[in-house]
CSV table of C-alpha atoms and ligand atoms in Angstrom, one decimal:
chain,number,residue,atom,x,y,z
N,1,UNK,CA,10.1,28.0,11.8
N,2,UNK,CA,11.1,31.3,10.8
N,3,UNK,CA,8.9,34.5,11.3
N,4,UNK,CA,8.4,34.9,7.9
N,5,UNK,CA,6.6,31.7,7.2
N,6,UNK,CA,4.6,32.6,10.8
N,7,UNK,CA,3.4,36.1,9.0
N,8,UNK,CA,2.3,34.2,5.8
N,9,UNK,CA,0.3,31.1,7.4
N,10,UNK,CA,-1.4,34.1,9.8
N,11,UNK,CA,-2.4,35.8,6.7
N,12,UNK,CA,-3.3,32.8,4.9
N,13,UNK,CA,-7.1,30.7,4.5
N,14,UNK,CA,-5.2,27.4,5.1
N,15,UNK,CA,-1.8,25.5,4.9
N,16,UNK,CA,-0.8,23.3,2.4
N,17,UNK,CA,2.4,21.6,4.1
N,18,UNK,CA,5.0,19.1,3.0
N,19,UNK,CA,6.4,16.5,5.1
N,20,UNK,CA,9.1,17.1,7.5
N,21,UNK,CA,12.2,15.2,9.5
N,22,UNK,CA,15.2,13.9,8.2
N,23,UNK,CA,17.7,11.3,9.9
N,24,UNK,CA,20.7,14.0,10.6
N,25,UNK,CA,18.5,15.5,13.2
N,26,UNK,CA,17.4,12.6,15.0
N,27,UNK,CA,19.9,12.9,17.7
N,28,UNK,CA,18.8,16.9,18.6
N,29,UNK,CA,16.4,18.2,21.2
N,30,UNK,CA,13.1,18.4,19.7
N,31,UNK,CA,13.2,22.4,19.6
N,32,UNK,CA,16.3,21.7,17.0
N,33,UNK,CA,14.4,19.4,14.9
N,34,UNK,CA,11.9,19.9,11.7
N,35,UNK,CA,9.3,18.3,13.3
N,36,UNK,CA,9.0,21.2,15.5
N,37,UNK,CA,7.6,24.0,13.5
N,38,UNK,CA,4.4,21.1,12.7
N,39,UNK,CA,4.5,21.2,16.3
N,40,UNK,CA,4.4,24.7,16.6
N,41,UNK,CA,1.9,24.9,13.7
N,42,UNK,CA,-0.9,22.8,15.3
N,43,UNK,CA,0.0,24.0,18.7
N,44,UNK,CA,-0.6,27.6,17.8
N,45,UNK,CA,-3.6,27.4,15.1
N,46,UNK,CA,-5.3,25.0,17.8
N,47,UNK,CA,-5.7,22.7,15.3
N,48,UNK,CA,-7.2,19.8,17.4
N,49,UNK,CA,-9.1,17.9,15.0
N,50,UNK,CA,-7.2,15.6,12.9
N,51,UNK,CA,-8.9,14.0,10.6
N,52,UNK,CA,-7.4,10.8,8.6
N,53,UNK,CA,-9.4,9.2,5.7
N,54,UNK,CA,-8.3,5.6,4.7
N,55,UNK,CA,-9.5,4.9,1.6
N,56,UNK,CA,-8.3,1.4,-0.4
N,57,UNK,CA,-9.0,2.5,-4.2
N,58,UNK,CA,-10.7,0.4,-6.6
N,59,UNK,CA,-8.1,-1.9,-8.6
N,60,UNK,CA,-5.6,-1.1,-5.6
N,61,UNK,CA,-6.6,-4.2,-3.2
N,62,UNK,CA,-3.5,-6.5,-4.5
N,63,UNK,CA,-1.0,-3.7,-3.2
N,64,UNK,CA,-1.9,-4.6,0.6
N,65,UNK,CA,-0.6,-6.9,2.6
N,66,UNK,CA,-3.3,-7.9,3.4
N,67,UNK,CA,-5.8,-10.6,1.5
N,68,UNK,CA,-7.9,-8.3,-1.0
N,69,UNK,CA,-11.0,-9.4,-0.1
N,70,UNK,CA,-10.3,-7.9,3.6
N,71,UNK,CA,-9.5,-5.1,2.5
N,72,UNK,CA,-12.1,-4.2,-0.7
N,73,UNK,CA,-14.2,-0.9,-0.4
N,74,UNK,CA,-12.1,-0.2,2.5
N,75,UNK,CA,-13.7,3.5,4.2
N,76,UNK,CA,-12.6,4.2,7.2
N,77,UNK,CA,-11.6,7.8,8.8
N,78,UNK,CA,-9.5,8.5,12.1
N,79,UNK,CA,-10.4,11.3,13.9
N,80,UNK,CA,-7.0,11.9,15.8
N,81,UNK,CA,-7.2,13.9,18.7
N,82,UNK,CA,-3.7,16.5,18.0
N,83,UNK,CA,-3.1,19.3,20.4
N,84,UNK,CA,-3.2,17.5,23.7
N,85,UNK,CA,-2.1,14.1,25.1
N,86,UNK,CA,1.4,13.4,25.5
N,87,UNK,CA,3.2,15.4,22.7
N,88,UNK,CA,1.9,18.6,24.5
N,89,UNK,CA,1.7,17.9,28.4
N,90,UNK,CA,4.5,19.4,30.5
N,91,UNK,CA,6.8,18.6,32.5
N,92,UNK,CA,8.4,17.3,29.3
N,93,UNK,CA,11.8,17.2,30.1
N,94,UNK,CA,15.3,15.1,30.7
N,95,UNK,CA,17.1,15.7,34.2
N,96,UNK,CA,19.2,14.2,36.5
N,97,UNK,CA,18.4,13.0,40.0
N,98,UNK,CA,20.1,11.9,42.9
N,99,UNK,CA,22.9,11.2,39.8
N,100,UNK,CA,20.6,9.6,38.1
N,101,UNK,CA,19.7,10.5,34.4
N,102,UNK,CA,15.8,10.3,33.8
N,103,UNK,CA,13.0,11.3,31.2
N,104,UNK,CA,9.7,12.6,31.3
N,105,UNK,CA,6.3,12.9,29.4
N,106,UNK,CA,3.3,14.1,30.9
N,107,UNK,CA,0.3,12.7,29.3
N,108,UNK,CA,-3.0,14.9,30.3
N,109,UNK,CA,-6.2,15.6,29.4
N,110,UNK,CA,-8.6,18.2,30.4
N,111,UNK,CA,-12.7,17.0,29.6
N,112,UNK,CA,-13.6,19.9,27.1
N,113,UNK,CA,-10.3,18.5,24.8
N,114,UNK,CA,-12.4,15.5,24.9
N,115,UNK,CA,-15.9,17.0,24.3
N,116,UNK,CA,-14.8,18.7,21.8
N,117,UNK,CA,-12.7,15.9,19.8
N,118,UNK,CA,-16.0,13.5,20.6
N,119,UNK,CA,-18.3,15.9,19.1
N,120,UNK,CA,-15.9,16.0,15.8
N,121,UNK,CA,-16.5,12.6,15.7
N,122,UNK,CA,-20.1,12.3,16.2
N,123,UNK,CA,-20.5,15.0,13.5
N,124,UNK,CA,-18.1,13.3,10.6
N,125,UNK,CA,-20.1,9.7,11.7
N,126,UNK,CA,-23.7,11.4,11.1
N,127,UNK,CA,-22.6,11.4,7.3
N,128,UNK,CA,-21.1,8.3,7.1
N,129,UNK,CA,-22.1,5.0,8.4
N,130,UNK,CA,-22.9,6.4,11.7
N,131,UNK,CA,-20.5,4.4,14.3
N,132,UNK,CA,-17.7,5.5,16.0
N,133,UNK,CA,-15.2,3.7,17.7
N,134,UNK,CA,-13.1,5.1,20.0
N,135,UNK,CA,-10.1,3.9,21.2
N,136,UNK,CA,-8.2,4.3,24.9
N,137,UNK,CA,-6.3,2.7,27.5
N,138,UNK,CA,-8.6,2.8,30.3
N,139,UNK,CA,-7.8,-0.4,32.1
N,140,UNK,CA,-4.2,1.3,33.1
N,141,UNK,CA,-4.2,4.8,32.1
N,142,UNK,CA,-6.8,7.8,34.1
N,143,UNK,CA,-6.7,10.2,31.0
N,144,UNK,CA,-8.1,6.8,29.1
N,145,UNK,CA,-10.8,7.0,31.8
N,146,UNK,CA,-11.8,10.2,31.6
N,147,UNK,CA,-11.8,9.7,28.0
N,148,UNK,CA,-14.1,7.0,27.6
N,149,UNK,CA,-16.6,8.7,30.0
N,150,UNK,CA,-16.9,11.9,28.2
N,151,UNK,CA,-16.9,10.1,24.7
N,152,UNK,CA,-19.8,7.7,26.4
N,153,UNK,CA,-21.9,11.2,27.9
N,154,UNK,CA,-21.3,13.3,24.3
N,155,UNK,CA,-22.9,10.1,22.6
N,156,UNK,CA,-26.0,10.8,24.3
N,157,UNK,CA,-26.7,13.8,22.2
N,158,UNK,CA,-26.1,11.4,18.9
N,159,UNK,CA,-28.7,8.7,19.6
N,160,UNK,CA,-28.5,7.9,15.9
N,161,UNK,CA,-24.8,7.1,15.9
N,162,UNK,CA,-23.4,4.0,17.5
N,163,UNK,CA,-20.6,3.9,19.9
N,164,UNK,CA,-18.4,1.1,20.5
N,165,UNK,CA,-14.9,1.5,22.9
N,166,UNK,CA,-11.8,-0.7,22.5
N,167,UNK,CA,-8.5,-1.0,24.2
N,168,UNK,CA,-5.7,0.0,21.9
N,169,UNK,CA,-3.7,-2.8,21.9
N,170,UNK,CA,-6.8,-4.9,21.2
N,171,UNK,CA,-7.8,-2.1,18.1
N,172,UNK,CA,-4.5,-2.5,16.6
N,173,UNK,CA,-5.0,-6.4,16.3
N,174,UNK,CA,-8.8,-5.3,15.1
N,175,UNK,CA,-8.0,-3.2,12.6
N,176,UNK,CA,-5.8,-5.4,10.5
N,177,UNK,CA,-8.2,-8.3,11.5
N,178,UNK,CA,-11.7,-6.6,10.4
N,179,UNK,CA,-10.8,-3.4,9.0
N,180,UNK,CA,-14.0,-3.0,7.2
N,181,UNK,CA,-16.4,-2.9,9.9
N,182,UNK,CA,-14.7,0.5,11.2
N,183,UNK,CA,-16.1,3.7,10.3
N,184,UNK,CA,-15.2,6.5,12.7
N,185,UNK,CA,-12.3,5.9,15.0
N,186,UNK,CA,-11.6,8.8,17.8
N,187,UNK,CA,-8.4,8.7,19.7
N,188,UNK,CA,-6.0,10.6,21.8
N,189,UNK,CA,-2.9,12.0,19.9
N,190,UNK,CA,-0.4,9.4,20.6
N,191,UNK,CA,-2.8,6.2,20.0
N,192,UNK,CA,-3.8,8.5,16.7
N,193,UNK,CA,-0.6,8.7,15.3
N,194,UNK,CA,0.5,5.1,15.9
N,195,UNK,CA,-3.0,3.4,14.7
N,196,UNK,CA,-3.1,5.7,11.8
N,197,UNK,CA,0.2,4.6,10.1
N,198,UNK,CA,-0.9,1.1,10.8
N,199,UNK,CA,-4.8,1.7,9.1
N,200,UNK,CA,-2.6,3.3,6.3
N,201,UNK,CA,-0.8,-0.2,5.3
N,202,UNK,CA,-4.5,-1.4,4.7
N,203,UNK,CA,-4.2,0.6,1.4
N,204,UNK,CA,-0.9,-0.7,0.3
N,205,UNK,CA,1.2,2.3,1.0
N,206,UNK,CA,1.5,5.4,2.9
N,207,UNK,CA,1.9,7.3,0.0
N,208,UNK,CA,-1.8,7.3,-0.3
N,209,UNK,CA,-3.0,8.8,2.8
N,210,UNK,CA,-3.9,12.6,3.5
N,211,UNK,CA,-5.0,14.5,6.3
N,212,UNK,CA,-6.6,17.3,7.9
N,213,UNK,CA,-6.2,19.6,10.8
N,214,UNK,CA,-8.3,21.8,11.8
N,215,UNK,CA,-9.3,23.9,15.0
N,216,UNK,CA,-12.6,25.9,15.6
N,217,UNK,CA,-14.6,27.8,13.0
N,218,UNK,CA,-13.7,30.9,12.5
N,219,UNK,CA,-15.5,34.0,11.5
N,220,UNK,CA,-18.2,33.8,8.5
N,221,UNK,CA,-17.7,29.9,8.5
N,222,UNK,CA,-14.3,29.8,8.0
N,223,UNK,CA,-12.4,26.9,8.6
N,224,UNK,CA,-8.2,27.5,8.7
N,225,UNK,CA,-6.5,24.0,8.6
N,226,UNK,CA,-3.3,22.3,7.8
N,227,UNK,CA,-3.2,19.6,5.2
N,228,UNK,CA,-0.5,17.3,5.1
N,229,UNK,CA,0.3,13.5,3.7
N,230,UNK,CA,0.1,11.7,7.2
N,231,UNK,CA,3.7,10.1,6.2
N,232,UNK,CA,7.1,12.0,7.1
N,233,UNK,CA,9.7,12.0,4.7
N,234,UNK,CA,11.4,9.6,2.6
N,235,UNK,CA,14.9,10.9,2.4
N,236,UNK,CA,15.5,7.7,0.5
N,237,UNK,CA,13.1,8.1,-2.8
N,238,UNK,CA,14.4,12.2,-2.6
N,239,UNK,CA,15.5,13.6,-6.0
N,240,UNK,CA,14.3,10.3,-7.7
N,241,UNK,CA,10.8,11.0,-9.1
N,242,UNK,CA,9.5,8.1,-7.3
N,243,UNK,CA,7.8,8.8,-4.9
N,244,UNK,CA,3.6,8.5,-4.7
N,245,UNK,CA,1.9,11.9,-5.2
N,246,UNK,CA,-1.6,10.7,-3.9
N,247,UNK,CA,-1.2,12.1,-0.5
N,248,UNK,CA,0.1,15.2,-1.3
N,249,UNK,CA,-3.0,15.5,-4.0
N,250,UNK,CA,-5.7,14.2,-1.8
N,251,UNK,CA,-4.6,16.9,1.0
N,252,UNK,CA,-5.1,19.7,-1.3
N,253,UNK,CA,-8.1,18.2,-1.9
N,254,UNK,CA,-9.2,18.3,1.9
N,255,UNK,CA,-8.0,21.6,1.9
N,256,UNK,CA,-10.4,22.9,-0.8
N,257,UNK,CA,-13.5,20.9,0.9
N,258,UNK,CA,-13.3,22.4,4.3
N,259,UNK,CA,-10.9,25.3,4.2
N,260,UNK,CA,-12.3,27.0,1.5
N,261,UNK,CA,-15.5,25.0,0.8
N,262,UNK,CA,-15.0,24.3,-2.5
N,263,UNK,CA,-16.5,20.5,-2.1
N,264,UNK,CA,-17.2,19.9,-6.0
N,265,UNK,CA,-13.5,21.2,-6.6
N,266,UNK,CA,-12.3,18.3,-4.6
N,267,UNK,CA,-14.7,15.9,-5.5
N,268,UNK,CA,-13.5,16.4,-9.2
N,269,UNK,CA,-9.2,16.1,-7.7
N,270,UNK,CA,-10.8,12.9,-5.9
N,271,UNK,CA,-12.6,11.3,-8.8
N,272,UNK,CA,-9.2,11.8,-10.8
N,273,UNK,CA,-6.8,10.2,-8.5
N,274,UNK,CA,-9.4,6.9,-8.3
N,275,UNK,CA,-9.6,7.3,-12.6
N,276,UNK,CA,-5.6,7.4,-12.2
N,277,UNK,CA,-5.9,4.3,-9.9
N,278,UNK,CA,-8.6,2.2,-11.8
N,279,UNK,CA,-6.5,3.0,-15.2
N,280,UNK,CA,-3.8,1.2,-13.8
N,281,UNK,CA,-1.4,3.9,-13.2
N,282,UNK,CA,0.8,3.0,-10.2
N,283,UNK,CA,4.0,4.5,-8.5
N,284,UNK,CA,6.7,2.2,-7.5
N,285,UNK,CA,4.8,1.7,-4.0
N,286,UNK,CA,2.2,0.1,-5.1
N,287,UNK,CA,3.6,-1.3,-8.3
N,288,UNK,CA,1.7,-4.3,-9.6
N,289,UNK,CA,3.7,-7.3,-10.5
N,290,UNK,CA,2.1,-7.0,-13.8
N,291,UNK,CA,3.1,-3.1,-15.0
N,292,UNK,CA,5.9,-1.2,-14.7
N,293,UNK,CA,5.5,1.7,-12.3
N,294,UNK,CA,5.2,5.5,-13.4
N,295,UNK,CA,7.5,7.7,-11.8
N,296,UNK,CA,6.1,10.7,-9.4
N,297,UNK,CA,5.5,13.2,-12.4
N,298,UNK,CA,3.7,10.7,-14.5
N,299,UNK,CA,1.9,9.9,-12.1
N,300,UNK,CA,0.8,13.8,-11.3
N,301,UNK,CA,0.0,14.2,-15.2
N,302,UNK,CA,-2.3,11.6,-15.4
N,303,UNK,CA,-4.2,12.6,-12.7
N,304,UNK,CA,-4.3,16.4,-14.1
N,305,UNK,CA,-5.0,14.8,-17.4
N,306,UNK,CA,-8.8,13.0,-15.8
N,307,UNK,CA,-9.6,16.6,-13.9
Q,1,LIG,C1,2.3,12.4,12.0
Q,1,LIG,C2,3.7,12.4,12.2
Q,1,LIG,C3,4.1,13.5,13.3
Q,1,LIG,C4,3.4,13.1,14.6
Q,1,LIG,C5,5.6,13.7,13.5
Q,1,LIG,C6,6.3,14.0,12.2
Q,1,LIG,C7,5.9,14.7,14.6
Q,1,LIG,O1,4.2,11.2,12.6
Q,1,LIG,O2,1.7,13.5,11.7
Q,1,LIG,O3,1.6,11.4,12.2
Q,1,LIG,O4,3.9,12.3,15.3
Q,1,LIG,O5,2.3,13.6,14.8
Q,2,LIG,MG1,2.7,9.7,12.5
């Protein structure tokens, strides 16, 4: 990330970022690779709090692989836990011993990450359907114990809000088998990122999904975040007007509702994707076996055209 782009995000209300990571670089260190500066990014800003709506929209339900009647009216949000876990603990590092070459991740957590990440939660479930469900490993792993006990004693101050724990394995067979009767689910970073791309094949396509991150409030009730499509990139569709917009929308979306609280602004870019949706516009992602898909601009127009 060069020091430029450092200066402009520092003097900026928010980021607006694309996706990053292509093939070529798979085989670098991680300090070599795009996916760094994201790591960097959300490192840095303490952006902790990553927030993941999964929304299935209206018309939409055939494009899942799932049956449409399990996944109708699908709402559900993850609340990703982002600077901590296992991306972040140290040592992180490849060595040899006694001749022997050997990797290592550190996964820790320290309780106020948790606090902190549960009371995110709590919060976002008090205006929804008031249940959160977080998710852990604590039959094998101590972090997943600590976890669930400082989820369970921050649920105390939310009497009104209903918390429920499962295993991850056993939420990743959940959440394609009743998706709908999720609400709020609050993980650690790793079990995040993994159960996140999984909830975002309930809507058809990862195309769809945007997301959040956002650390502390700051001054005057500021809140700076980065907004991304939860998907990498798709070196594949690049160049070929393809690929599905909605993401990339919906995050700037996010990003005028709680970066510069502007909710009725992105109410209105919300109501226009579903209009977009429900008129039976679709990218080649979704396509219906019925239409032929738009491409990636017509797509973009139709939704500026129902702002
Ligand atoms: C995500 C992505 C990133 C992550 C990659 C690109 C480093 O998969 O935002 O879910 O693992 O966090
Ligand atoms: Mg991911």
């Amino acid at each position: 990330m060069p020091p430029e782009t450092k200066a402009l995000c520092d003097r900026s209300d928010a980021i607006l970022f694309g996706s990053v990571g292509l093939p070529q670089y798979d085989g670098l260190p991680l300090a070599q690779r795009p996916e760094y500066a994201l790591f960097l990014l959300r490192r840095d800003y303490e952006l902790y709090a990553n927030l993941r709506p999964v929304r299935v929209f209206p018309g939409l339900e055939d494009a899942s692989s799932l049956r449409p009647e399990i996944v109708r009216g699908l709402d559900l949000l993850v609340v990703r836990e982002l600077t901590g876990g296992i991306y972040y603990g140290l040592p992180k590092e490849r060595r040899t011993v006694d001749g022997v070459e050997e990797a290592v991740d550190t996964m820790i957590y320290r309780a106020p990450e948790i606090e902190r990440i549960a009371r995110v939660a709590f919060d976002l479930a008090r205006a929804r359907r008031k249940h959160v469900t977080s998710v852990d490993k604590q039959n094998i792993l101590e972090t997943s114990r600590l976890w669930r006990r400082v989820v369970t004693e921050m649920s105390a101050h939310y009497p009104d809000v209903r918390l429920e724990h499962l295993l991850v394995d056993n939420a990743a067979m959940q959440l394609v088998a009743r998706p709908g009767d999720f609400d709020v689910i609050v993980t650690e970073n790793m079990f995040g990122d993994i159960l996140s791309d999984e909830a975002a094949i309930l809507t058809g396509s990862l195309g769809t999904l945007p997301s959040a991150s956002l650390g502390s409030q700051g001054s005057a009730g500021r809140q700076f975040g980065l907004y991304e499509p939860i998907g990498g990139t798709a070196p594949d569709l690049a160049g070929k007007d393809v690929a599905n917009p909605t993401a990339a929308i919906l995050s700037a979306a996010m990003l005028l509702r709680h970066s510069l609280a502007d909710d009725s602004s992105a109410v209105r870019i919300e109501r226009a994707v579903d209009r977009a949706y429900a008129d039976g516009l679709r990218t080649a992602d979704v396509a219906h076996s019925a239409g032929a898909p738009v491409s990636t601009r017509a797509f973009t127009q139709a939704v500026l055209a129902r702002l």
